[in-house]
Amino acid sequence: MTSITIRVDEQLKKSFDYMCDQFGLSNSAALNLFMKAVVRERRIPFEIKAESDAEVRQKGWEAFQRMRASAIADGVGEMSLEEINAEIAAARNGE
């Protein structure tokens, strides 16, 4: 047997320890299961994926549309670019 030392975020470790406990496993046993799956399957046993730029833009646009619909529903009218910039300046100046 050998040891592996890794550094992880403290909250992540606490959450991981809690979940392992719920499964009736030590964190060492859970990591051994993961490592055995990687070796057996010759791959990471779950999908690791980053969203494409197009997906990120689409989600941003959808979020904007939801905020816009919410503002309209709350009676906030359309603002000009000058009004938006004035709002931003006021927020930055603590007004």
XYZ file of C-alpha atoms in Angstrom:
95
model
C 0.000 0.000 0.000
C 1.038 3.602 -0.555
C -0.308 7.034 0.351
C -1.433 9.957 -1.788
C -1.526 13.480 -0.429
C -3.811 15.983 -2.162
C -4.894 19.521 -1.383
C -8.589 20.343 -1.604
C -10.872 23.135 -0.529
C -11.882 22.692 3.125
C -15.616 22.945 2.437
C -15.329 20.445 -0.432
C -13.603 17.964 1.882
C -16.290 18.389 4.542
C -19.032 17.861 1.965
C -17.202 14.867 0.477
C -16.685 13.324 3.928
C -20.389 13.811 4.687
C -21.458 12.155 1.435
C -19.033 9.266 1.924
C -20.466 8.774 5.399
C -23.975 8.674 3.909
C -22.765 5.915 1.556
C -21.114 4.043 4.420
C -17.653 4.639 2.974
C -14.520 6.337 4.180
C -13.178 9.022 1.898
C -10.193 6.733 1.265
C -12.488 3.887 0.149
C -14.452 6.252 -2.128
C -11.272 7.539 -3.771
C -10.048 3.944 -4.222
C -13.346 3.101 -5.961
C -12.875 6.096 -8.260
C -9.284 5.154 -9.068
C -10.221 1.523 -9.772
C -12.997 2.675 -12.111
C -10.549 4.933 -13.996
C -8.064 2.086 -14.426
C -10.741 -0.501 -15.311
C -12.585 1.721 -17.810
C -9.466 3.559 -19.009
C -11.375 6.864 -18.762
C -12.791 9.266 -16.204
C -16.076 7.543 -15.252
C -18.160 10.674 -15.737
C -18.408 13.372 -18.345
C -16.200 16.433 -17.966
C -17.487 19.141 -20.240
C -17.158 22.880 -20.658
C -19.935 24.778 -22.333
C -19.188 26.186 -25.751
C -19.027 29.953 -26.211
C -22.318 29.750 -28.103
C -23.996 27.956 -25.176
C -22.691 30.572 -22.732
C -23.939 33.408 -24.967
C -27.334 31.716 -25.357
C -27.732 31.305 -21.591
C -26.713 34.941 -21.084
C -29.264 36.090 -23.667
C -31.986 33.968 -22.050
C -31.137 35.408 -18.620
C -31.295 38.929 -20.075
C -34.701 38.201 -21.615
C -36.020 36.893 -18.265
C -34.743 39.996 -16.441
C -36.235 42.254 -19.100
C -39.617 40.518 -18.849
C -39.477 40.825 -15.058
C -38.664 44.553 -15.273
C -41.538 45.145 -17.691
C -43.892 43.193 -15.411
C -42.751 45.412 -12.509
C -43.526 48.540 -14.523
C -39.949 49.496 -15.303
C -39.893 51.016 -18.778
C -37.223 50.886 -21.429
C -34.113 52.949 -20.694
C -31.856 54.768 -23.114
C -28.131 54.113 -23.133
C -27.612 57.497 -21.446
C -30.058 56.538 -18.652
C -28.341 53.189 -18.171
C -24.915 54.864 -17.969
C -26.285 57.416 -15.473
C -27.633 54.543 -13.314
C -24.267 52.810 -13.415
C -22.421 56.030 -12.533
C -24.794 56.699 -9.634
C -24.301 53.169 -8.300
C -20.535 53.510 -8.537
C -20.654 56.854 -6.702
C -22.821 55.383 -3.942
C -25.820 57.538 -4.772
